[in-house]
mmCIF file of C-alpha atoms in Angstrom:
data_model
loop_
_atom_site.group_PDB
_atom_site.id
_atom_site.type_symbol
_atom_site.label_atom_id
_atom_site.label_comp_id
_atom_site.label_asym_id
_atom_site.label_seq_id
_atom_site.Cartn_x
_atom_site.Cartn_y
_atom_site.Cartn_z
ATOM 1 C CA MET A 365 189.655 117.480 86.362
ATOM 2 C CA SER A 366 189.788 120.220 88.967
ATOM 3 C CA THR A 367 189.473 119.712 92.689
ATOM 4 C CA GLU A 368 186.252 121.748 92.786
ATOM 5 C CA VAL A 369 184.624 119.448 90.237
ATOM 6 C CA LEU A 370 185.650 116.348 92.187
ATOM 7 C CA ILE A 371 184.301 117.829 95.398
ATOM 8 C CA ALA A 372 181.001 118.695 93.704
ATOM 9 C CA GLU A 373 180.677 115.214 92.190
ATOM 10 C CA ASN A 374 181.525 113.621 95.530
ATOM 11 C CA LYS A 375 178.854 115.707 97.247
ATOM 12 C CA GLU A 376 176.284 114.785 94.614
ATOM 13 C CA LEU A 377 177.098 111.083 94.925
ATOM 14 C CA ARG A 378 176.786 111.276 98.707
ATOM 15 C CA GLU A 379 173.366 112.874 98.385
ATOM 16 C CA GLN A 380 172.265 110.227 95.894
ATOM 17 C CA ASN A 381 173.544 107.506 98.207
ATOM 18 C CA ALA A 382 171.669 108.991 101.172
ATOM 19 C CA SER A 383 168.497 109.228 99.093
ATOM 20 C CA LEU A 384 168.781 105.621 97.939
ATOM 21 C CA ARG A 385 169.456 104.416 101.474
ATOM 22 C CA HIS A 386 166.379 106.287 102.695
ATOM 23 C CA ARG A 387 164.226 104.731 99.960
ATOM 24 C CA LEU A 388 165.611 101.296 100.817
ATOM 25 C CA GLU A 389 164.761 101.779 104.489
ATOM 26 C CA GLN A 390 161.228 102.837 103.581
ATOM 27 C CA LEU A 391 160.826 99.750 101.394
ATOM 28 C CA GLU A 392 162.068 97.504 104.203
ATOM 29 C CA ARG A 393 159.568 99.109 106.579
ATOM 30 C CA LEU A 394 156.750 98.383 104.156
ATOM 31 C CA ILE A 395 157.799 94.736 104.005
ATOM 32 C CA PHE A 396 158.643 94.236 107.671
ATOM 33 C CA ALA A 397 156.408 96.936 109.182
ATOM 34 C CA ALA A 398 155.131 94.998 112.194
ATOM 35 C CA LYS A 399 158.646 94.183 113.348
ATOM 36 C CA SER A 400 160.528 97.307 112.292
ATOM 37 C CA GLU A 401 158.152 99.703 114.050
ATOM 38 C CA ARG A 402 158.760 98.197 117.454
ATOM 39 C CA PHE A 403 160.480 100.659 119.719
ATOM 40 C CA ALA A 404 162.808 99.761 122.567
ATOM 41 C CA PRO A 405 163.809 103.131 124.041
ATOM 42 C CA ALA A 406 167.142 103.868 125.597
ATOM 43 C CA SER A 407 167.245 103.982 129.366
ATOM 44 C CA ALA A 408 168.365 107.608 129.436
ATOM 45 C CA PRO A 409 166.169 109.326 132.061
ATOM 46 C CA GLU A 410 166.332 112.673 130.291
ATOM 47 C CA GLN A 411 164.054 111.313 127.569
ATOM 48 C CA MET A 412 161.120 111.501 129.947
ATOM 49 C CA GLU A 413 161.567 115.228 130.465
ATOM 50 C CA LEU A 414 158.917 116.003 127.886
ATOM 51 C CA PHE A 415 156.259 114.208 129.911
ATOM 52 C CA GLU A 416 157.431 115.152 133.364
ATOM 53 C CA ARG A 417 156.617 118.763 132.515
ATOM 54 C CA SER A 418 153.039 117.892 131.619
ATOM 55 C CA ALA A 419 152.166 114.652 133.386
ATOM 56 C CA ASP A 420 153.753 112.356 135.901
ATOM 57 C CA ALA A 421 154.601 109.164 134.021
ATOM 58 C CA GLY A 422 154.698 107.100 137.170
ATOM 59 C CA ALA A 423 151.283 108.336 138.199
ATOM 60 C CA VAL A 424 149.677 106.129 135.608
ATOM 61 C CA GLU A 425 150.717 103.116 137.614
ATOM 62 C CA GLU A 426 148.738 104.510 140.558
ATOM 63 C CA THR A 427 145.545 103.938 138.628
ATOM 64 C CA ARG A 428 145.979 100.265 139.387
ATOM 65 C CA GLU A 429 144.822 101.030 142.933
ATOM 66 C CA GLN A 430 142.000 103.350 141.841
ATOM 67 C CA ILE A 431 140.234 100.936 139.494
ATOM 68 C CA THR A 432 137.907 98.581 141.311
ATOM 69 C CA TYR A 433 137.648 96.042 138.511
ATOM 70 C CA GLU A 434 139.786 92.980 138.898
ATOM 71 C CA ARG A 435 142.510 92.529 136.350
ATOM 72 C CA LYS A 436 142.039 89.688 133.908
ATOM 73 C CA LYS A 437 144.247 86.835 135.021
ATOM 74 C CA LYS A 438 145.562 84.128 132.807
ATOM 75 C CA LYS A 439 143.542 81.026 133.450
ATOM 76 C CA LYS A 440 145.250 77.750 134.051
ATOM 77 C CA HIS A 441 144.761 75.118 131.408
ATOM 78 C CA PRO A 442 141.439 73.472 132.288
ATOM 79 C CA GLY A 443 142.362 70.204 130.642
ATOM 80 C CA ARG A 444 140.577 68.702 127.693
ATOM 81 C CA THR A 445 137.998 71.005 126.150
ATOM 82 C CA PRO A 446 134.488 69.653 126.777
ATOM 83 C CA LEU A 447 132.547 68.540 123.733
ATOM 84 C CA PRO A 448 129.668 70.786 122.605
ATOM 85 C CA GLU A 449 126.431 69.734 124.279
ATOM 86 C CA HIS A 450 124.277 70.628 121.267
ATOM 87 C CA LEU A 451 125.809 67.947 119.037
ATOM 88 C CA PRO A 452 123.750 64.773 118.550
ATOM 89 C CA VAL A 453 125.100 61.623 120.192
ATOM 90 C CA ARG A 454 125.072 58.203 118.516
ATOM 91 C CA ARG A 455 125.661 55.374 120.984
ATOM 92 C CA VAL A 456 127.651 52.346 119.860
ATOM 93 C CA ILE A 457 127.483 49.396 122.283
ATOM 94 C CA VAL A 458 130.539 47.127 122.241
ATOM 95 C CA GLU A 459 129.908 43.916 124.208
ATOM 96 C CA PRO A 460 132.771 41.743 125.489
ATOM 97 C CA ASP A 461 133.794 38.790 123.353
ATOM 98 C CA GLU A 462 133.211 36.559 126.380
ATOM 99 C CA ASP A 463 129.773 35.088 127.010
ATOM 100 C CA THR A 464 128.095 37.313 129.640
ATOM 101 C CA THR A 465 125.168 35.011 130.363
ATOM 102 C CA GLY A 466 124.444 35.022 134.089
ATOM 103 C CA MET A 467 126.509 38.173 134.694
ATOM 104 C CA THR A 468 125.175 41.442 136.132
ATOM 105 C CA GLN A 469 126.050 44.751 134.497
ATOM 106 C CA ILE A 470 127.519 47.060 137.138
ATOM 107 C CA GLY A 471 128.340 50.097 135.018
ATOM 108 C CA GLU A 472 129.769 51.382 131.751
ATOM 109 C CA GLU A 473 133.081 52.578 130.375
ATOM 110 C CA ILE A 474 132.364 55.440 127.991
ATOM 111 C CA THR A 475 134.785 56.795 125.402
ATOM 112 C CA ARG A 476 133.711 59.829 123.383
ATOM 113 C CA LYS A 477 135.092 61.050 120.069
ATOM 114 C CA VAL A 478 133.844 63.380 117.376
ATOM 115 C CA GLU A 479 133.214 62.079 113.875
ATOM 116 C CA TYR A 480 132.490 64.093 110.747
ATOM 117 C CA VAL A 481 129.343 63.244 108.808
ATOM 118 C CA GLU A 482 129.780 64.616 105.307
ATOM 119 C CA ALA A 483 127.159 67.046 104.080
ATOM 120 C CA VAL A 484 124.666 65.565 101.658
ATOM 121 C CA LEU A 485 122.940 67.183 98.713
ATOM 122 C CA GLU A 486 119.354 66.150 98.225
ATOM 123 C CA ILE A 487 116.704 66.880 95.636
ATOM 124 C CA VAL A 488 113.519 68.169 97.235
ATOM 125 C CA GLU A 489 110.441 67.470 95.148
ATOM 126 C CA THR A 490 107.544 69.730 95.953
ATOM 127 C CA VAL A 491 104.426 67.831 94.894
ATOM 128 C CA ARG A 492 101.184 69.795 94.391
ATOM 129 C CA PRO A 493 98.250 67.441 93.815
ATOM 130 C CA LYS A 494 95.711 68.610 91.245
ATOM 131 C CA TYR A 495 92.011 68.094 91.844
ATOM 132 C CA ALA A 496 89.046 68.329 89.485
ATOM 133 C CA ARG A 497 86.071 70.131 90.919
ATOM 134 C CA PRO A 498 82.649 68.667 90.166
ATOM 135 C CA GLN A 499 80.990 70.565 87.356
ATOM 136 C CA ALA A 500 78.061 71.474 89.540
ATOM 137 C CA ASP A 501 80.368 73.304 91.973
ATOM 138 C CA GLN A 502 82.297 75.259 89.336
ATOM 139 C CA SER A 503 81.966 79.045 89.074
ATOM 140 C CA ASP A 504 84.065 82.131 88.378
ATOM 141 C CA ASP A 505 85.395 82.002 91.943
ATOM 142 C CA LYS A 506 85.756 78.227 91.895
ATOM 143 C CA PRO A 507 87.840 77.024 88.910
ATOM 144 C CA ALA A 508 87.562 73.527 87.559
ATOM 145 C CA ILE A 509 91.123 72.599 88.545
ATOM 146 C CA VAL A 510 92.268 73.042 92.141
ATOM 147 C CA VAL A 511 96.003 73.084 92.868
ATOM 148 C CA ALA A 512 98.111 74.741 95.581
ATOM 149 C CA PRO A 513 100.204 77.773 94.574
ATOM 150 C CA VAL A 514 103.935 77.402 94.098
ATOM 151 C CA PRO A 515 105.722 77.917 97.446
ATOM 152 C CA GLU A 516 107.750 81.085 97.684
ATOM 153 C CA GLN A 517 111.298 80.619 96.374
ATOM 154 C CA VAL A 518 114.523 82.561 96.856
ATOM 155 C CA ILE A 519 115.137 82.519 93.101
ATOM 156 C CA PRO A 520 111.887 82.117 91.136
ATOM 157 C CA LYS A 521 112.064 79.083 88.837
ATOM 158 C CA GLY A 522 115.602 78.422 90.095
ATOM 159 C CA ILE A 523 116.896 74.998 91.102
ATOM 160 C CA ALA A 524 118.953 76.237 94.062
ATOM 161 C CA GLY A 525 117.229 76.147 97.430
ATOM 162 C CA ALA A 526 117.800 78.576 100.292
ATOM 163 C CA SER A 527 120.170 76.273 102.206
ATOM 164 C CA LEU A 528 122.367 75.681 99.152
ATOM 165 C CA LEU A 529 122.564 79.402 98.393
ATOM 166 C CA ALA A 530 123.446 80.170 102.004
ATOM 167 C CA LYS A 531 126.164 77.509 101.950
ATOM 168 C CA ILE A 532 127.727 78.965 98.781
ATOM 169 C CA VAL A 533 127.753 82.541 100.097
ATOM 170 C CA VAL A 534 129.140 81.575 103.518
ATOM 171 C CA ALA A 535 131.842 79.431 101.902
ATOM 172 C CA LYS A 536 132.904 82.355 99.718
ATOM 173 C CA TYR A 537 133.006 85.148 102.301
ATOM 174 C CA ILE A 538 133.534 83.352 105.610
ATOM 175 C CA ASP A 539 135.653 80.383 104.499
ATOM 176 C CA HIS A 540 137.279 82.301 101.599
ATOM 177 C CA LEU A 541 136.524 79.607 99.033
ATOM 178 C CA PRO A 542 136.224 81.102 95.532
ATOM 179 C CA PHE A 543 133.547 79.781 93.231
ATOM 180 C CA HIS A 544 135.863 77.677 91.081
ATOM 181 C CA ARG A 545 136.967 75.723 94.166
ATOM 182 C CA GLN A 546 133.399 75.220 95.301
ATOM 183 C CA ILE A 547 132.488 73.980 91.826
ATOM 184 C CA GLY A 548 135.327 71.465 92.064
ATOM 185 C CA MET A 549 134.179 70.344 95.513
ATOM 186 C CA PHE A 550 130.606 69.783 94.335
ATOM 187 C CA LYS A 551 131.867 67.679 91.440
ATOM 188 C CA ARG A 552 134.339 65.691 93.540
ATOM 189 C CA ASP A 553 132.204 65.095 96.637
ATOM 190 C CA HIS A 554 128.725 64.903 95.120
ATOM 191 C CA GLY A 555 129.216 64.164 91.431
ATOM 192 C CA TRP A 556 127.379 67.340 90.443
ATOM 193 C CA ALA A 557 128.894 69.593 87.773
ATOM 194 C CA ILE A 558 127.772 73.220 88.079
ATOM 195 C CA HIS A 559 128.680 75.724 85.397
ATOM 196 C CA LYS A 560 130.441 78.829 86.657
ATOM 197 C CA SER A 561 127.896 81.132 85.010
ATOM 198 C CA THR A 562 125.130 79.384 86.954
ATOM 199 C CA ILE A 563 126.746 79.876 90.340
ATOM 200 C CA ASN A 564 127.555 83.489 89.435
ATOM 201 C CA ASP A 565 123.898 84.113 88.590
ATOM 202 C CA TRP A 566 122.833 82.589 91.903
ATOM 203 C CA PHE A 567 125.246 84.818 93.756
ATOM 204 C CA ALA A 568 124.020 87.942 91.957
ATOM 205 C CA ALA A 569 120.431 87.073 92.855
ATOM 206 C CA VAL A 570 121.329 86.636 96.541
ATOM 207 C CA CYS A 571 123.147 89.980 96.562
ATOM 208 C CA THR A 572 120.056 91.661 95.138
ATOM 209 C CA LEU A 573 117.922 90.170 97.908
ATOM 210 C CA LEU A 574 120.394 91.356 100.560
ATOM 211 C CA GLU A 575 120.485 94.967 99.354
ATOM 212 C CA PRO A 576 117.730 96.135 101.771
ATOM 213 C CA LEU A 577 119.638 94.616 104.708
ATOM 214 C CA TYR A 578 122.833 96.287 103.502
ATOM 215 C CA ALA A 579 121.012 99.625 103.351
ATOM 216 C CA VAL A 580 119.820 99.187 106.944
ATOM 217 C CA LEU A 581 123.334 98.229 108.071
ATOM 218 C CA THR A 582 124.848 101.260 106.341
ATOM 219 C CA ALA A 583 122.298 103.604 107.896
ATOM 220 C CA SER A 584 122.925 102.195 111.390
ATOM 221 C CA VAL A 585 126.707 102.622 111.055
ATOM 222 C CA LEU A 586 126.356 106.203 109.788
ATOM 223 C CA ASP A 587 123.949 107.082 112.606
ATOM 224 C CA THR A 588 126.712 108.530 114.779
ATOM 225 C CA ASP A 589 128.864 111.618 115.221
ATOM 226 C CA TYR A 590 132.124 109.622 115.298
ATOM 227 C CA LEU A 591 133.152 107.510 112.328
ATOM 228 C CA GLN A 592 136.353 105.726 111.291
ATOM 229 C CA GLY A 593 137.247 105.142 107.644
ATOM 230 C CA ASP A 594 139.931 103.530 105.534
ATOM 231 C CA GLU A 595 140.439 102.105 102.054
ATOM 232 C CA SER A 596 142.549 99.260 100.661
ATOM 233 C CA ARG A 597 143.641 98.341 97.173
ATOM 234 C CA LEU A 598 141.877 95.452 95.525
ATOM 235 C CA THR A 599 142.713 93.705 92.264
ATOM 236 C CA VAL A 600 139.457 92.997 90.432
ATOM 237 C CA LEU A 601 138.841 90.624 87.539
ATOM 238 C CA GLU A 602 136.872 92.042 84.648
ATOM 239 C CA THR A 603 133.569 90.266 84.066
ATOM 240 C CA GLY A 604 133.256 87.796 81.220
ATOM 241 C CA GLU A 605 135.845 86.418 78.810
ATOM 242 C CA GLU A 606 137.117 87.604 75.466
ATOM 243 C CA LYS A 607 136.036 85.060 72.856
ATOM 244 C CA PRO A 608 138.402 84.326 69.972
ATOM 245 C CA LYS A 609 137.485 85.971 66.684
ATOM 246 C CA ASN A 610 138.468 82.791 64.824
ATOM 247 C CA LYS A 611 135.395 80.562 64.948
ATOM 248 C CA SER A 612 137.535 77.452 64.584
ATOM 249 C CA HIS A 613 138.609 77.955 68.213
ATOM 250 C CA ARG A 614 142.163 77.043 67.307
ATOM 251 C CA PHE A 615 143.296 79.817 69.628
ATOM 252 C CA PRO A 616 142.358 79.768 73.321
ATOM 253 C CA PRO A 617 140.442 82.726 74.764
ATOM 254 C CA LYS A 618 142.514 85.543 76.176
ATOM 255 C CA LYS A 619 142.925 85.828 79.902
ATOM 256 C CA ARG A 620 140.472 88.082 81.640
ATOM 257 C CA GLN A 621 141.736 91.591 82.272
ATOM 258 C CA VAL A 622 142.104 93.036 85.757
ATOM 259 C CA HIS A 623 141.761 96.534 87.119
ATOM 260 C CA LEU A 624 142.626 98.211 90.385
ATOM 261 C CA GLY A 625 139.746 98.997 92.698
ATOM 262 C CA TYR A 626 139.342 99.954 96.341
ATOM 263 C CA MET A 627 137.456 98.402 99.214
ATOM 264 C CA TRP A 628 136.345 101.136 101.601
ATOM 265 C CA VAL A 629 135.448 100.309 105.178
ATOM 266 C CA PHE A 630 133.638 102.507 107.686
ATOM 267 C CA ARG A 631 133.222 101.704 111.366
ATOM 268 C CA ASN A 632 131.040 103.111 114.093
ATOM 269 C CA PRO A 633 133.180 102.749 117.265
ATOM 270 C CA VAL A 634 130.248 103.559 119.529
ATOM 271 C CA VAL A 635 128.206 100.481 118.598
ATOM 272 C CA GLY A 636 130.921 98.517 116.794
ATOM 273 C CA GLY A 637 129.067 98.404 113.464
ATOM 274 C CA VAL A 638 131.029 98.079 110.218
ATOM 275 C CA PHE A 639 130.141 98.196 106.535
ATOM 276 C CA PHE A 640 132.240 97.749 103.396
ATOM 277 C CA ALA A 641 131.780 99.511 100.066
ATOM 278 C CA TYR A 642 133.645 98.655 96.876
ATOM 279 C CA ARG A 643 134.471 101.585 94.625
ATOM 280 C CA PRO A 644 136.674 101.803 91.506
ATOM 281 C CA GLY A 645 138.463 104.881 92.882
ATOM 282 C CA ARG A 646 139.624 106.504 96.109
ATOM 283 C CA GLY A 647 138.774 110.156 95.499
ATOM 284 C CA ALA A 648 136.753 112.556 97.606
ATOM 285 C CA ASN A 649 133.703 111.819 95.463
ATOM 286 C CA VAL A 650 133.558 108.356 97.043
ATOM 287 C CA LEU A 651 133.224 109.924 100.485
ATOM 288 C CA HIS A 652 130.502 112.296 99.279
ATOM 289 C CA GLU A 653 128.609 109.394 97.719
ATOM 290 C CA THR A 654 129.016 106.947 100.597
ATOM 291 C CA LEU A 655 128.753 109.103 103.715
ATOM 292 C CA GLY A 656 125.807 111.165 102.536
ATOM 293 C CA GLU A 657 124.573 113.486 105.307
ATOM 294 C CA PHE A 658 127.085 112.378 107.937
ATOM 295 C CA ARG A 659 128.048 115.080 110.433
ATOM 296 C CA GLY A 660 130.651 114.718 113.153
ATOM 297 C CA LYS A 661 134.217 113.492 113.556
ATOM 298 C CA LEU A 662 135.768 111.367 110.814
ATOM 299 C CA GLN A 663 138.959 109.511 111.741
ATOM 300 C CA SER A 664 141.306 108.405 108.969
ATOM 301 C CA ASP A 665 144.942 107.967 107.986
ATOM 302 C CA GLY A 666 145.221 111.508 106.618
ATOM 303 C CA TYR A 667 144.923 110.623 102.929
ATOM 304 C CA SER A 668 144.367 113.691 100.730
ATOM 305 C CA ALA A 669 140.876 112.578 99.671
ATOM 306 C CA TYR A 670 139.634 113.137 103.221
ATOM 307 C CA THR A 671 141.036 116.674 103.243
ATOM 308 C CA ALA A 672 139.326 117.417 99.927
ATOM 309 C CA TYR A 673 136.095 115.982 101.303
ATOM 310 C CA LEU A 674 136.208 118.337 104.303
ATOM 311 C CA LYS A 675 136.398 121.419 102.086
ATOM 312 C CA LYS A 676 132.788 120.851 101.028
ATOM 313 C CA ASN A 677 131.577 119.550 104.395
ATOM 314 C CA ALA A 678 132.044 122.141 107.098
ATOM 315 C CA ASP A 679 130.128 120.023 109.615
ATOM 316 C CA VAL A 680 132.688 117.214 109.439
ATOM 317 C CA GLU A 681 135.881 117.370 111.509
ATOM 318 C CA LEU A 682 138.882 115.276 110.503
ATOM 319 C CA VAL A 683 140.513 113.294 113.320
ATOM 320 C CA SER A 684 143.972 111.836 112.805
ATOM 321 C CA CYS A 685 145.050 108.269 113.481
ATOM 322 C CA LEU A 686 147.636 107.953 116.237
ATOM 323 C CA ALA A 687 149.263 104.898 114.672
ATOM 324 C CA HIS A 688 149.874 106.755 111.401
ATOM 325 C CA ILE A 689 151.255 109.781 113.255
ATOM 326 C CA ARG A 690 153.625 107.524 115.174
ATOM 327 C CA ARG A 691 154.778 105.932 111.919
ATOM 328 C CA LYS A 692 156.098 109.298 110.726
ATOM 329 C CA PHE A 693 158.444 109.431 113.710
ATOM 330 C CA VAL A 694 159.504 105.839 113.039
ATOM 331 C CA ASP A 695 160.460 106.921 109.517
ATOM 332 C CA ALA A 696 162.357 109.905 110.909
ATOM 333 C CA ARG A 697 164.647 107.765 113.075
ATOM 334 C CA SER A 698 167.052 107.258 110.175
ATOM 335 C CA ASN A 699 167.789 111.005 109.968
ATOM 336 C CA HIS A 700 166.977 112.374 113.427
ATOM 337 C CA LYS A 701 167.293 109.465 115.809
ATOM 338 C CA GLU A 702 167.388 111.321 119.134
ATOM 339 C CA MET A 703 164.476 113.623 118.340
ATOM 340 C CA ALA A 704 162.382 110.835 116.835
ATOM 341 C CA GLU A 705 162.962 108.516 119.791
ATOM 342 C CA LEU A 706 161.886 111.246 122.175
ATOM 343 C CA ALA A 707 158.545 111.390 120.370
ATOM 344 C CA LEU A 708 158.311 107.596 120.269
ATOM 345 C CA ARG A 709 158.786 107.612 124.012
ATOM 346 C CA ALA A 710 155.656 109.760 124.204
ATOM 347 C CA PHE A 711 153.662 107.256 122.191
ATOM 348 C CA GLN A 712 154.962 104.456 124.377
ATOM 349 C CA TYR A 713 153.664 106.302 127.421
ATOM 350 C CA LEU A 714 150.262 106.850 125.790
ATOM 351 C CA TYR A 715 150.000 103.223 124.740
ATOM 352 C CA ARG A 716 150.792 102.143 128.297
ATOM 353 C CA ILE A 717 147.798 104.133 129.514
ATOM 354 C CA GLU A 718 145.565 102.331 127.015
ATOM 355 C CA ARG A 719 147.009 98.961 127.989
ATOM 356 C CA ILE A 720 146.226 99.568 131.651
ATOM 357 C CA CYS A 721 142.643 100.518 130.768
ATOM 358 C CA ARG A 722 142.295 97.378 128.699
ATOM 359 C CA ASP A 723 143.840 95.078 131.318
ATOM 360 C CA TYR A 724 141.468 96.371 133.985
ATOM 361 C CA ASN A 725 138.352 96.228 131.796
ATOM 362 C CA CYS A 726 137.678 99.926 132.336
ATOM 363 C CA THR A 727 134.274 101.264 131.438
ATOM 364 C CA PRO A 728 134.056 104.075 128.852
ATOM 365 C CA GLU A 729 133.535 106.554 131.696
ATOM 366 C CA GLN A 730 136.656 105.322 133.494
ATOM 367 C CA ARG A 731 138.681 105.450 130.277
ATOM 368 C CA LEU A 732 137.613 109.053 129.719
ATOM 369 C CA LYS A 733 138.596 110.041 133.244
ATOM 370 C CA ILE A 734 142.006 108.358 132.975
ATOM 371 C CA ARG A 735 142.701 109.814 129.542
ATOM 372 C CA GLN A 736 141.792 113.313 130.672
ATOM 373 C CA ARG A 737 144.049 113.065 133.706
ATOM 374 C CA TYR A 738 147.083 111.329 132.221
ATOM 375 C CA ALA A 739 146.925 111.154 128.419
ATOM 376 C CA ARG A 740 145.726 114.659 127.639
ATOM 377 C CA PRO A 741 148.685 116.448 129.301
ATOM 378 C CA ALA A 742 151.045 114.149 127.408
ATOM 379 C CA TYR A 743 149.316 114.948 124.107
ATOM 380 C CA GLU A 744 149.515 118.661 124.839
ATOM 381 C CA GLY A 745 153.182 118.366 125.765
ATOM 382 C CA LEU A 746 153.934 116.478 122.565
ATOM 383 C CA LEU A 747 152.045 119.040 120.483
ATOM 384 C CA ALA A 748 153.893 121.940 122.117
ATOM 385 C CA TRP A 749 157.218 120.169 121.553
ATOM 386 C CA VAL A 750 156.498 119.568 117.873
#
């Protein structure tokens, strides 16, 4: 084997090794992202040159004297947390074992503790008495039998009352208790066996009733010219079960299939409103369908679907996410450490500005003034450097 061939093979192996090492580093960042993206810059003063040309880094500290709001101070531990005043109090009197006849009570020693009273299911019978009208008083407008109408129900002819339905929905979405666990809890704690299809039907009925509120929430979030959006993968169980073809049921039913879906979230930073929308895909068509007539600035992570969405929506401007931009420089540290760390120093400076604004409880107007004076020159310097 010639020397040229060995050199070529050696070069190819080195390139493969570098590629594999880069892929390994990316995988480690995905697993340990929160820790690996921390940046402790070197103390070399020349790294601040980028910002000194556009903004005085030390000047940010001067804002501490310009802001009139007092900085939030860490409070000392106040001691035992007081018990909530709205909770009912049940007094238990414990008399001394000794005979207290002839003694005068001069006070009380009170010890307070919180006990848990387990929730109770109850059957509410709505009784509607029926009355027979005297024949002489009967007419077309006055029927022979008089009975009150059925009170309005959340689910017509359903056995679940409003409080039970609310408990099930809150347990699922606030306490993250899936239906099969709730079914087990009802059976264990209350001796009531609910079939899973029943609780699923209840849930579907509640969702239908909440659709008008969801529409109002969505409209209020989209009523802005500045919107933030993102999407996350979600593994979804297919509805229903595959029943065995063999009627003898000697073979158990197959496991339910799953598919990959996406939970989209959109936030209105101005009012703090948020709404979620599940979709089976993450293409630009989802944005067209969900955002409707939105016009303004849309901030995202730069995923290609947003770019495709903008091509058909000239009135929408795409705004990048600073955290995702910074992550690109974190990834670049493995190949261009000095250059990447110079950029990371810029982000550290920008984050310090935001931290000062947060620590001093700056108003939106104060934040704007500080950002224009200190952050904007740094952004422009970073953009010119890139």
